[in-house]
Amino acid sequence: MKAELIAVGTEILLGDIVNTDAQVISQGLSELGIDVYYQTVVGDNPQRLERVIREAKERADIIITTGGLGPTLDDLTKETLARVFGKKMALDQEALARIHAFFDNIGREMTPNNEKQAWLPEGCVPLQNDWGTAPGCAFEADGTHVIMLPGPPRECEPMFKYRAMPYLYKLAGGCIVSRNVRVFGLGESAMETILHDMMASMKNPTIAPYAKTSECFARVTAKADTPEQAEQMLEPVVEQVVSMLGDSVYGVDVDSLEQVVGDGLRERGMTLAVAESCTGGLLSKRITDLPGASEYYKGGVCSYANEVKVKVLGVSEQTLAEKGAVSPEVAEQMARGVMELMGTDFGVGITGVAGPGGGTEEKPVGLVYISVCFRGVCHTREMRSSLGRDRVRNQAASTALDLVRRLIPEGQCDQKGR
Amino acid sequence: MKAELIAVGTEILLGDIVNTDAQVISQGLSELGIDVYYQTVVGDNPQRLERVIREAKERADIIITTGGLGPTLDDLTKETLARVFGKKMALDQEALARIHAFFDNIGREMTPNNEKQAWLPEGCVPLQNDWGTAPGCAFEADGTHVIMLPGPPRECEPMFKYRAMPYLYKLAGGCIVSRNVRVFGLGESAMETILHDMMASMKNPTIAPYAKTSECFARVTAKADTPEQAEQMLEPVVEQVVSMLGDSVYGVDVDSLEQVVGDGLRERGMTLAVAESCTGGLLSKRITDLPGASEYYKGGVCSYANEVKVKVLGVSEQTLAEKGAVSPEVAEQMARGVMELMGTDFGVGITGVAGPGGGTEEKPVGLVYISVCFRGVCHTREMRSSLGRDRVRNQAASTALDLVRRLIPEGQCDQKGR
């Protein structure tokens, strides 16, 4: 099976945004064993869009479009595809009801142009959108499968994963199952070096390394006739990968460090509080990205100004004067301070120079101290990075979470985890 | 002038990497007033690459390729373009000398396959590569300009900026200038309804609506012979758009609400502190995404647990018991509490139900109260959203920033902004 991706959006041609949808979809298709031969980006222009579609129709079994499903005048994807494949447009009542419900919920009046989003090519399979207003859809015509998805990544990614993938499974034949071995504290190339021989020798399951912000993961993928067979093929390989990568592995098929830490604390009835300087609330934000974090997360203090470190967290003015705000001592006092302030089992303190300004020879941009206080002991790490403000902040937050993960006691423990 | 981008690389089609080169090049071309009608990604396959090149040759004045210039067998971009445009390949002595020098510098033996990189289409303008080994090149044939650049972004970006841009300046007639009118509190479709007639009637400048997370903006773009002329054409149209959209407009050509708020506070020597419950540190994180936020941002408290609201922020236990944690009263006490705790001019309090769990009939998921305390008065808003946890949290944070923006005093004021 050959697939072709068409992104519709002048904002991509103007360089305002990057076509990240193409990556997400291409990864999914390659897991399904569906080849992608071309990705095309075209603007919100009916003639040029039609030209690209006719081209794709001629050479691909599957056409997946992103963008151009919205309510405005220049959203033309559905209409143009319907024309090329000789289909009429029809009003989808469920889609319309969902759009009405959406506006009722937010208490805003639905402007008439929104109804446009509920018009779909007749006889298509609607792909309802739980992440925005514009539904996608899929149909088969002239031996070509067409799938339309919304453009905004926050809608396109879940729509592809939960709406398009199940549709594609049927077309792909056989089944593909993957496991992601998540790693922190090991670079992609270091991971690749460790796994190199194994990667090179294996055909099915396959092993592929991926890099993410300040971490990486190895994906093990098996193709088989049934999910059960695939699982059986995966198990020993995943075990081997995990043992080769050692304690840098923080989980298999888990979403994130924050999830692993959250689950560990919840299981043991333990609680966490954080004090942040250079990360400015990022760690707290990441912890509370997860629903149910209130079961183990009591809260945090962003002590951006030194007076807040002193007044709210009880950091000693003398330490600030002698060691400076960016020092292991202040990180420890922040961790201990927030732990005592909020009465938690774990306290985290982060202080550093996120940059681009504020660096000195002695304390350069990218220097961060991370301390975790647990059972009266502070465990402190020094981190140095040269990757720019956002990534310094993310890496510092991840390092704190990884430290907590390593300190959460193994095995059984009583209600307070002791 | 019409340009077309062709990225050559199977790793993009597999979803291993994102085609960021396309964004960098498209931005540069749009600054030069060169239209990009198509971006295509094709794998390291001579037949498919040739097909894409012939297609582009037929419809574009300028073809810019990225990737496929390296030393390995599957690097075919130069050879394929030379064939399509009927050119022989010739060895470029300077390029060869540079590649030798590169390997001497890193003290490694140059493998013979590296010499391949010094072979360029005869009669081309070599674009020497100071950032890697593979030179780019440019030539004109059959009325089409062809520019080849290396694929790795760390090479492609400087090569485009310092080698391709000067070459393109000569070709580009006229220029294009855009203004972004940033809006909060108005949906894309509502904005489009307001601007509809104006958008439909105008050809140059043009007006286009775009949606971003929990906000949107209108881009006004003018084409003219000189930047000055374009500016003159833009001014009255931007003014009209701003006046039609009213006080939902928070800025023109600004980056974000947090930037507008930050600049406003800095100019007036005013300070801010935030208390967050459901947003869990997201607002604090967004404020501190900006370097230099320490000039006006003292810090924040994430009071996820009610005991933290009481102990750290001084929220009354009685109010919590009578009104519940998600109430305008608690939002106000949080805002006032953090303002007094940190001694700032502005205090923000946010409490709500981010979801997916925790909703009741009386207090459904997506209900958030946002309060801003300034000069002794609390200004409180109720927000309802059904867009899922992430967007509820982002919209709540943005609503808080927009409230602060509207409260920052106009015009001159003394050091403390009074």
PDB file of N, CA and C in Angstrom, chain A residues 12-13 15-16 18 23 26-27 36-41 48 51 55 58-59 73 102 111 113-114 131 154 280 284-285 288-291 298-300 302 304-305 307 311 341 356 389 393, chain B residues 12-13 15-16 18 23 26-27 36-41 48 51 55 58-59 189 192 219 280-281 284-285 288-289 291 298-302 304-305 307 311 341 356 386-387 389 391 393:
ATOM      1  N   ILE A  12       1.752  27.354   6.063  1.00  0.00           N
ATOM      2  CA  ILE A  12       2.958  26.517   5.971  1.00  0.00           C
ATOM      3  C   ILE A  12       3.855  27.030   4.840  1.00  0.00           C
ATOM      4  N   LEU A  13       3.233  27.434   3.725  1.00  0.00           N
ATOM      5  CA  LEU A  13       4.016  27.935   2.586  1.00  0.00           C
ATOM      6  C   LEU A  13       4.671  29.273   2.908  1.00  0.00           C
ATOM      7  N   GLY A  15       5.859  29.860   5.806  1.00  0.00           N
ATOM      8  CA  GLY A  15       6.856  29.582   6.837  1.00  0.00           C
ATOM      9  C   GLY A  15       6.418  29.993   8.227  1.00  0.00           C
ATOM     10  N   ASP A  16       5.110  30.269   8.389  1.00  0.00           N
ATOM     11  CA  ASP A  16       4.630  30.643   9.733  1.00  0.00           C
ATOM     12  C   ASP A  16       4.645  29.444  10.669  1.00  0.00           C
ATOM     13  N   VAL A  18       5.515  24.960  11.016  1.00  0.00           N
ATOM     14  CA  VAL A  18       6.162  23.777  10.454  1.00  0.00           C
ATOM     15  C   VAL A  18       5.118  22.683  10.314  1.00  0.00           C
ATOM     16  N   GLN A  23       4.918  14.538  10.146  1.00  0.00           N
ATOM     17  CA  GLN A  23       5.777  13.605  10.882  1.00  0.00           C
ATOM     18  C   GLN A  23       4.943  12.584  11.649  1.00  0.00           C
ATOM     19  N   SER A  26       3.292  10.189   9.210  1.00  0.00           N
ATOM     20  CA  SER A  26       4.268   9.311   8.560  1.00  0.00           C
ATOM     21  C   SER A  26       4.775   8.238   9.511  1.00  0.00           C
ATOM     22  N   GLN A  27       5.012   8.618  10.772  1.00  0.00           N
ATOM     23  CA  GLN A  27       5.442   7.619  11.761  1.00  0.00           C
ATOM     24  C   GLN A  27       4.394   6.527  11.895  1.00  0.00           C
ATOM     25  N   VAL A  36       5.118   5.781   2.466  1.00  0.00           N
ATOM     26  CA  VAL A  36       4.803   7.151   2.064  1.00  0.00           C
ATOM     27  C   VAL A  36       5.842   7.566   1.016  1.00  0.00           C
ATOM     28  N   TYR A  37       5.397   7.837  -0.204  1.00  0.00           N
ATOM     29  CA  TYR A  37       6.329   8.202  -1.278  1.00  0.00           C
ATOM     30  C   TYR A  37       6.437   9.704  -1.460  1.00  0.00           C
ATOM     31  N   TYR A  38       5.371  10.422  -1.145  1.00  0.00           N
ATOM     32  CA  TYR A  38       5.384  11.881  -1.318  1.00  0.00           C
ATOM     33  C   TYR A  38       4.628  12.553  -0.176  1.00  0.00           C
ATOM     34  N   GLN A  39       5.154  13.702   0.275  1.00  0.00           N
ATOM     35  CA  GLN A  39       4.404  14.629   1.121  1.00  0.00           C
ATOM     36  C   GLN A  39       4.344  15.939   0.342  1.00  0.00           C
ATOM     37  N   THR A  40       3.168  16.523   0.234  1.00  0.00           N
ATOM     38  CA  THR A  40       3.043  17.794  -0.483  1.00  0.00           C
ATOM     39  C   THR A  40       2.351  18.813   0.405  1.00  0.00           C
ATOM     40  N   VAL A  41       2.817  20.051   0.316  1.00  0.00           N
ATOM     41  CA  VAL A  41       2.130  21.164   0.973  1.00  0.00           C
ATOM     42  C   VAL A  41       1.641  22.101  -0.108  1.00  0.00           C
ATOM     43  N   ARG A  48      -4.784  24.911  -7.405  1.00  0.00           N
ATOM     44  CA  ARG A  48      -3.534  24.202  -7.097  1.00  0.00           C
ATOM     45  C   ARG A  48      -3.805  22.975  -6.230  1.00  0.00           C
ATOM     46  N   ARG A  51      -5.033  20.257  -8.472  1.00  0.00           N
ATOM     47  CA  ARG A  51      -3.924  19.703  -9.255  1.00  0.00           C
ATOM     48  C   ARG A  51      -3.156  18.664  -8.438  1.00  0.00           C
ATOM     49  N   GLU A  55      -2.900  14.530  -9.032  1.00  0.00           N
ATOM     50  CA  GLU A  55      -1.576  13.906  -9.085  1.00  0.00           C
ATOM     51  C   GLU A  55      -1.514  12.718  -8.120  1.00  0.00           C
ATOM     52  N   GLU A  58      -3.532   9.589  -8.876  1.00  0.00           N
ATOM     53  CA  GLU A  58      -2.976   8.783  -9.945  1.00  0.00           C
ATOM     54  C   GLU A  58      -1.903   7.817  -9.432  1.00  0.00           C
ATOM     55  N   ARG A  59      -1.233   8.160  -8.322  1.00  0.00           N
ATOM     56  CA  ARG A  59      -0.076   7.349  -7.925  1.00  0.00           C
ATOM     57  C   ARG A  59      -0.195   6.734  -6.530  1.00  0.00           C
ATOM     58  N   LEU A  73     -13.861  31.039   4.687  1.00  0.00           N
ATOM     59  CA  LEU A  73     -13.961  31.040   3.221  1.00  0.00           C
ATOM     60  C   LEU A  73     -12.848  30.236   2.566  1.00  0.00           C
ATOM     61  N   PHE A 102     -20.972  22.178  21.073  1.00  0.00           N
ATOM     62  CA  PHE A 102     -19.692  22.821  21.394  1.00  0.00           C
ATOM     63  C   PHE A 102     -19.904  24.282  21.776  1.00  0.00           C
ATOM     64  N   THR A 111     -21.751  31.217  15.037  1.00  0.00           N
ATOM     65  CA  THR A 111     -21.943  32.003  13.809  1.00  0.00           C
ATOM     66  C   THR A 111     -22.286  31.034  12.665  1.00  0.00           C
ATOM     67  N   ASN A 113     -21.378  30.531   9.679  1.00  0.00           N
ATOM     68  CA  ASN A 113     -20.332  29.894   8.862  1.00  0.00           C
ATOM     69  C   ASN A 113     -19.825  28.594   9.493  1.00  0.00           C
ATOM     70  N   ASN A 114     -20.080  28.395  10.813  1.00  0.00           N
ATOM     71  CA  ASN A 114     -19.631  27.147  11.441  1.00  0.00           C
ATOM     72  C   ASN A 114     -20.366  25.915  10.902  1.00  0.00           C
ATOM     73  N   TRP A 131     -11.758  16.972  19.753  1.00  0.00           N
ATOM     74  CA  TRP A 131     -10.691  17.890  20.166  1.00  0.00           C
ATOM     75  C   TRP A 131     -10.832  19.268  19.530  1.00  0.00           C
ATOM     76  N   ARG A 154      -2.933  19.922  17.672  1.00  0.00           N
ATOM     77  CA  ARG A 154      -3.641  19.456  18.870  1.00  0.00           C
ATOM     78  C   ARG A 154      -4.921  18.713  18.494  1.00  0.00           C
ATOM     79  N   GLY A 280      10.390  28.331  36.827  1.00  0.00           N
ATOM     80  CA  GLY A 280       9.268  29.276  36.856  1.00  0.00           C
ATOM     81  C   GLY A 280       7.869  28.691  36.861  1.00  0.00           C
ATOM     82  N   SER A 284       5.763  22.309  38.032  1.00  0.00           N
ATOM     83  CA  SER A 284       4.422  22.235  38.599  1.00  0.00           C
ATOM     84  C   SER A 284       3.388  22.042  37.500  1.00  0.00           C
ATOM     85  N   LYS A 285       3.554  22.771  36.419  1.00  0.00           N
ATOM     86  CA  LYS A 285       2.645  22.643  35.263  1.00  0.00           C
ATOM     87  C   LYS A 285       2.680  21.225  34.716  1.00  0.00           C
ATOM     88  N   THR A 288       0.930  18.741  36.958  1.00  0.00           N
ATOM     89  CA  THR A 288      -0.536  18.891  36.952  1.00  0.00           C
ATOM     90  C   THR A 288      -1.130  18.782  35.548  1.00  0.00           C
ATOM     91  N   ASP A 289      -0.300  18.503  34.547  1.00  0.00           N
ATOM     92  CA  ASP A 289      -0.863  18.159  33.225  1.00  0.00           C
ATOM     93  C   ASP A 289      -1.702  16.887  33.338  1.00  0.00           C
ATOM     94  N   LEU A 290      -1.370  16.062  34.343  1.00  0.00           N
ATOM     95  CA  LEU A 290      -2.048  14.778  34.499  1.00  0.00           C
ATOM     96  C   LEU A 290      -3.281  14.919  35.373  1.00  0.00           C
ATOM     97  N   PRO A 291      -4.437  14.466  34.883  1.00  0.00           N
ATOM     98  CA  PRO A 291      -5.634  14.440  35.728  1.00  0.00           C
ATOM     99  C   PRO A 291      -5.372  13.593  36.974  1.00  0.00           C
ATOM    100  N   LYS A 298       0.610  18.367  46.343  1.00  0.00           N
ATOM    101  CA  LYS A 298      -0.065  19.368  47.175  1.00  0.00           C
ATOM    102  C   LYS A 298       0.077  20.770  46.600  1.00  0.00           C
ATOM    103  N   GLY A 299       1.194  21.042  45.946  1.00  0.00           N
ATOM    104  CA  GLY A 299       1.355  22.364  45.346  1.00  0.00           C
ATOM    105  C   GLY A 299       2.810  22.766  45.212  1.00  0.00           C
ATOM    106  N   GLY A 300       3.006  24.019  44.795  1.00  0.00           N
ATOM    107  CA  GLY A 300       4.363  24.488  44.565  1.00  0.00           C
ATOM    108  C   GLY A 300       4.488  25.979  44.791  1.00  0.00           C
ATOM    109  N   CYS A 302       6.651  29.218  43.109  1.00  0.00           N
ATOM    110  CA  CYS A 302       7.626  29.752  42.178  1.00  0.00           C
ATOM    111  C   CYS A 302       8.282  30.953  42.846  1.00  0.00           C
ATOM    112  N   TYR A 304      10.573  33.360  42.208  1.00  0.00           N
ATOM    113  CA  TYR A 304      11.394  33.990  41.177  1.00  0.00           C
ATOM    114  C   TYR A 304      12.272  35.071  41.798  1.00  0.00           C
ATOM    115  N   ALA A 305      11.698  35.834  42.741  1.00  0.00           N
ATOM    116  CA  ALA A 305      12.472  36.869  43.440  1.00  0.00           C
ATOM    117  C   ALA A 305      13.098  36.271  44.698  1.00  0.00           C
ATOM    118  N   GLU A 307      13.491  37.569  47.566  1.00  0.00           N
ATOM    119  CA  GLU A 307      12.714  37.849  48.787  1.00  0.00           C
ATOM    120  C   GLU A 307      11.637  36.777  48.998  1.00  0.00           C
ATOM    121  N   LYS A 311      11.131  34.729  52.301  1.00  0.00           N
ATOM    122  CA  LYS A 311       9.895  34.911  53.077  1.00  0.00           C
ATOM    123  C   LYS A 311       8.998  33.672  53.037  1.00  0.00           C
ATOM    124  N   LEU A 341       6.771  23.478  54.395  1.00  0.00           N
ATOM    125  CA  LEU A 341       5.634  24.402  54.243  1.00  0.00           C
ATOM    126  C   LEU A 341       4.358  23.652  53.906  1.00  0.00           C
ATOM    127  N   PRO A 356      18.559  33.687  28.153  1.00  0.00           N
ATOM    128  CA  PRO A 356      19.901  33.876  27.585  1.00  0.00           C
ATOM    129  C   PRO A 356      20.791  34.816  28.407  1.00  0.00           C
ATOM    130  N   ARG A 389      17.078  28.487  26.492  1.00  0.00           N
ATOM    131  CA  ARG A 389      16.205  28.658  27.645  1.00  0.00           C
ATOM    132  C   ARG A 389      15.151  27.552  27.793  1.00  0.00           C
ATOM    133  N   ARG A 393      15.180  24.653  30.764  1.00  0.00           N
ATOM    134  CA  ARG A 393      14.090  24.557  31.749  1.00  0.00           C
ATOM    135  C   ARG A 393      13.454  23.172  31.724  1.00  0.00           C
TER     136      ARG A 393
ATOM    137  N   ILE B  12      12.457  11.909   6.194  1.00  0.00           N
ATOM    138  CA  ILE B  12      11.280  12.764   6.425  1.00  0.00           C
ATOM    139  C   ILE B  12      10.008  11.972   6.145  1.00  0.00           C
ATOM    140  N   LEU B  13      10.045  11.156   5.095  1.00  0.00           N
ATOM    141  CA  LEU B  13       8.862  10.355   4.740  1.00  0.00           C
ATOM    142  C   LEU B  13       8.564   9.291   5.786  1.00  0.00           C
ATOM    143  N   GLY B  15       8.971   9.884   8.916  1.00  0.00           N
ATOM    144  CA  GLY B  15       8.578  10.576  10.131  1.00  0.00           C
ATOM    145  C   GLY B  15       9.678  10.632  11.174  1.00  0.00           C
ATOM    146  N   ASP B  16      10.911  10.281  10.775  1.00  0.00           N
ATOM    147  CA  ASP B  16      12.014  10.353  11.741  1.00  0.00           C
ATOM    148  C   ASP B  16      12.362  11.803  12.054  1.00  0.00           C
ATOM    149  N   VAL B  18      11.382  16.215  11.170  1.00  0.00           N
ATOM    150  CA  VAL B  18      10.425  17.177  10.623  1.00  0.00           C
ATOM    151  C   VAL B  18      11.153  18.050   9.605  1.00  0.00           C
ATOM    152  N   GLN B  23      10.427  25.565   6.469  1.00  0.00           N
ATOM    153  CA  GLN B  23       9.944  26.774   7.134  1.00  0.00           C
ATOM    154  C   GLN B  23      10.940  27.922   6.986  1.00  0.00           C
ATOM    155  N   SER B  26      10.947  29.119   3.371  1.00  0.00           N
ATOM    156  CA  SER B  26       9.689  29.785   3.007  1.00  0.00           C
ATOM    157  C   SER B  26       9.600  31.172   3.627  1.00  0.00           C
ATOM    158  N   GLN B  27      10.037  31.292   4.881  1.00  0.00           N
ATOM    159  CA  GLN B  27      10.034  32.608   5.529  1.00  0.00           C
ATOM    160  C   GLN B  27      10.897  33.585   4.746  1.00  0.00           C
ATOM    161  N   VAL B  36       5.659  30.989  -2.678  1.00  0.00           N
ATOM    162  CA  VAL B  36       5.878  29.537  -2.660  1.00  0.00           C
ATOM    163  C   VAL B  36       4.516  28.879  -2.845  1.00  0.00           C
ATOM    164  N   TYR B  37       4.326  28.167  -3.940  1.00  0.00           N
ATOM    165  CA  TYR B  37       3.030  27.539  -4.217  1.00  0.00           C
ATOM    166  C   TYR B  37       2.991  26.086  -3.779  1.00  0.00           C
ATOM    167  N   TYR B  38       4.159  25.432  -3.784  1.00  0.00           N
ATOM    168  CA  TYR B  38       4.204  24.019  -3.402  1.00  0.00           C
ATOM    169  C   TYR B  38       5.485  23.723  -2.628  1.00  0.00           C
ATOM    170  N   GLN B  39       5.353  22.863  -1.598  1.00  0.00           N
ATOM    171  CA  GLN B  39       6.513  22.235  -0.963  1.00  0.00           C
ATOM    172  C   GLN B  39       6.317  20.731  -1.154  1.00  0.00           C
ATOM    173  N   THR B  40       7.344  20.046  -1.604  1.00  0.00           N
ATOM    174  CA  THR B  40       7.229  18.599  -1.783  1.00  0.00           C
ATOM    175  C   THR B  40       8.359  17.900  -1.045  1.00  0.00           C
ATOM    176  N   VAL B  41       8.043  16.770  -0.448  1.00  0.00           N
ATOM    177  CA  VAL B  41       9.062  15.896   0.132  1.00  0.00           C
ATOM    178  C   VAL B  41       9.051  14.595  -0.655  1.00  0.00           C
ATOM    179  N   ARG B  48      11.360   8.823  -8.621  1.00  0.00           N
ATOM    180  CA  ARG B  48      10.360   9.708  -8.021  1.00  0.00           C
ATOM    181  C   ARG B  48      10.903  11.131  -7.904  1.00  0.00           C
ATOM    182  N   ARG B  51      10.595  12.753 -11.270  1.00  0.00           N
ATOM    183  CA  ARG B  51       9.193  13.091 -11.545  1.00  0.00           C
ATOM    184  C   ARG B  51       8.823  14.415 -10.873  1.00  0.00           C
ATOM    185  N   GLU B  55       7.900  18.078 -12.683  1.00  0.00           N
ATOM    186  CA  GLU B  55       6.661  18.755 -12.297  1.00  0.00           C
ATOM    187  C   GLU B  55       6.958  20.213 -11.901  1.00  0.00           C
ATOM    188  N   GLU B  58       8.046  22.672 -14.620  1.00  0.00           N
ATOM    189  CA  GLU B  58       6.952  23.097 -15.490  1.00  0.00           C
ATOM    190  C   GLU B  58       6.187  24.288 -14.895  1.00  0.00           C
ATOM    191  N   ARG B  59       6.172  24.409 -13.563  1.00  0.00           N
ATOM    192  CA  ARG B  59       5.282  25.408 -12.965  1.00  0.00           C
ATOM    193  C   ARG B  59       5.988  26.465 -12.131  1.00  0.00           C
ATOM    194  N   SER B 189     -14.040  32.198  13.865  1.00  0.00           N
ATOM    195  CA  SER B 189     -15.198  32.366  12.977  1.00  0.00           C
ATOM    196  C   SER B 189     -15.898  33.693  13.260  1.00  0.00           C
ATOM    197  N   GLU B 192     -13.820  36.258  11.631  1.00  0.00           N
ATOM    198  CA  GLU B 192     -13.988  36.192  10.180  1.00  0.00           C
ATOM    199  C   GLU B 192     -15.315  36.820   9.765  1.00  0.00           C
ATOM    200  N   ARG B 219      -3.939  38.417   9.678  1.00  0.00           N
ATOM    201  CA  ARG B 219      -2.717  38.885   9.032  1.00  0.00           C
ATOM    202  C   ARG B 219      -3.077  39.749   7.830  1.00  0.00           C
ATOM    203  N   GLY B 280      -2.299  25.023  37.749  1.00  0.00           N
ATOM    204  CA  GLY B 280      -1.190  24.250  38.285  1.00  0.00           C
ATOM    205  C   GLY B 280       0.217  24.750  37.991  1.00  0.00           C
ATOM    206  N   GLY B 281       0.397  26.039  37.712  1.00  0.00           N
ATOM    207  CA  GLY B 281       1.734  26.559  37.432  1.00  0.00           C
ATOM    208  C   GLY B 281       1.905  26.970  35.969  1.00  0.00           C
ATOM    209  N   SER B 284       2.333  30.769  35.571  1.00  0.00           N
ATOM    210  CA  SER B 284       3.668  31.148  36.016  1.00  0.00           C
ATOM    211  C   SER B 284       4.714  30.731  34.979  1.00  0.00           C
ATOM    212  N   LYS B 285       4.554  29.543  34.444  1.00  0.00           N
ATOM    213  CA  LYS B 285       5.469  29.038  33.408  1.00  0.00           C
ATOM    214  C   LYS B 285       5.437  29.943  32.182  1.00  0.00           C
ATOM    215  N   THR B 288       7.162  33.244  32.769  1.00  0.00           N
ATOM    216  CA  THR B 288       8.626  33.123  32.847  1.00  0.00           C
ATOM    217  C   THR B 288       9.241  32.484  31.607  1.00  0.00           C
ATOM    218  N   ASP B 289       8.424  32.174  30.607  1.00  0.00           N
ATOM    219  CA  ASP B 289       8.991  31.779  29.309  1.00  0.00           C
ATOM    220  C   ASP B 289       9.815  32.925  28.720  1.00  0.00           C
ATOM    221  N   PRO B 291      12.539  35.802  28.773  1.00  0.00           N
ATOM    222  CA  PRO B 291      13.725  36.283  29.489  1.00  0.00           C
ATOM    223  C   PRO B 291      13.450  37.668  30.073  1.00  0.00           C
ATOM    224  N   LYS B 298       7.388  38.547  40.516  1.00  0.00           N
ATOM    225  CA  LYS B 298       8.056  38.149  41.762  1.00  0.00           C
ATOM    226  C   LYS B 298       7.921  36.662  42.025  1.00  0.00           C
ATOM    227  N   GLY B 299       6.806  36.074  41.616  1.00  0.00           N
ATOM    228  CA  GLY B 299       6.650  34.647  41.812  1.00  0.00           C
ATOM    229  C   GLY B 299       5.202  34.225  41.896  1.00  0.00           C
ATOM    230  N   GLY B 300       4.995  32.942  42.223  1.00  0.00           N
ATOM    231  CA  GLY B 300       3.648  32.415  42.268  1.00  0.00           C
ATOM    232  C   GLY B 300       3.519  31.275  43.253  1.00  0.00           C
ATOM    233  N   VAL B 301       2.273  30.959  43.577  1.00  0.00           N
ATOM    234  CA  VAL B 301       1.981  29.814  44.423  1.00  0.00           C
ATOM    235  C   VAL B 301       1.006  28.924  43.678  1.00  0.00           C
ATOM    236  N   CYS B 302       1.370  27.644  43.555  1.00  0.00           N
ATOM    237  CA  CYS B 302       0.405  26.681  43.040  1.00  0.00           C
ATOM    238  C   CYS B 302      -0.253  26.018  44.244  1.00  0.00           C
ATOM    239  N   TYR B 304      -2.563  23.663  44.973  1.00  0.00           N
ATOM    240  CA  TYR B 304      -3.367  22.564  44.439  1.00  0.00           C
ATOM    241  C   TYR B 304      -4.248  21.967  45.533  1.00  0.00           C
ATOM    242  N   ALA B 305      -3.687  21.836  46.740  1.00  0.00           N
ATOM    243  CA  ALA B 305      -4.465  21.317  47.877  1.00  0.00           C
ATOM    244  C   ALA B 305      -5.107  22.496  48.615  1.00  0.00           C
ATOM    245  N   GLU B 307      -5.534  22.929  51.740  1.00  0.00           N
ATOM    246  CA  GLU B 307      -4.767  23.337  52.927  1.00  0.00           C
ATOM    247  C   GLU B 307      -3.690  24.359  52.541  1.00  0.00           C
ATOM    248  N   LYS B 311      -3.201  27.849  54.222  1.00  0.00           N
ATOM    249  CA  LYS B 311      -1.981  28.101  54.995  1.00  0.00           C
ATOM    250  C   LYS B 311      -1.076  29.133  54.302  1.00  0.00           C
ATOM    251  N   LEU B 341       1.164  38.497  50.019  1.00  0.00           N
ATOM    252  CA  LEU B 341       2.295  37.637  50.395  1.00  0.00           C
ATOM    253  C   LEU B 341       3.581  38.102  49.707  1.00  0.00           C
ATOM    254  N   PRO B 356     -10.358  15.827  33.182  1.00  0.00           N
ATOM    255  CA  PRO B 356     -11.694  15.377  32.789  1.00  0.00           C
ATOM    256  C   PRO B 356     -12.596  15.008  33.965  1.00  0.00           C
ATOM    257  N   SER B 386     -15.212  23.720  26.922  1.00  0.00           N
ATOM    258  CA  SER B 386     -15.414  22.268  26.820  1.00  0.00           C
ATOM    259  C   SER B 386     -14.332  21.673  25.915  1.00  0.00           C
ATOM    260  N   LEU B 387     -13.158  22.274  25.949  1.00  0.00           N
ATOM    261  CA  LEU B 387     -12.122  21.903  24.973  1.00  0.00           C
ATOM    262  C   LEU B 387     -11.103  20.910  25.514  1.00  0.00           C
ATOM    263  N   ARG B 389      -8.761  19.288  29.023  1.00  0.00           N
ATOM    264  CA  ARG B 389      -7.926  19.791  30.112  1.00  0.00           C
ATOM    265  C   ARG B 389      -6.886  20.823  29.654  1.00  0.00           C
ATOM    266  N   ARG B 391      -6.576  22.717  27.015  1.00  0.00           N
ATOM    267  CA  ARG B 391      -7.031  23.990  26.473  1.00  0.00           C
ATOM    268  C   ARG B 391      -7.814  24.780  27.503  1.00  0.00           C
ATOM    269  N   ARG B 393      -6.990  24.851  30.609  1.00  0.00           N
ATOM    270  CA  ARG B 393      -5.927  25.467  31.408  1.00  0.00           C
ATOM    271  C   ARG B 393      -5.287  26.634  30.654  1.00  0.00           C
TER     272      ARG B 393
END
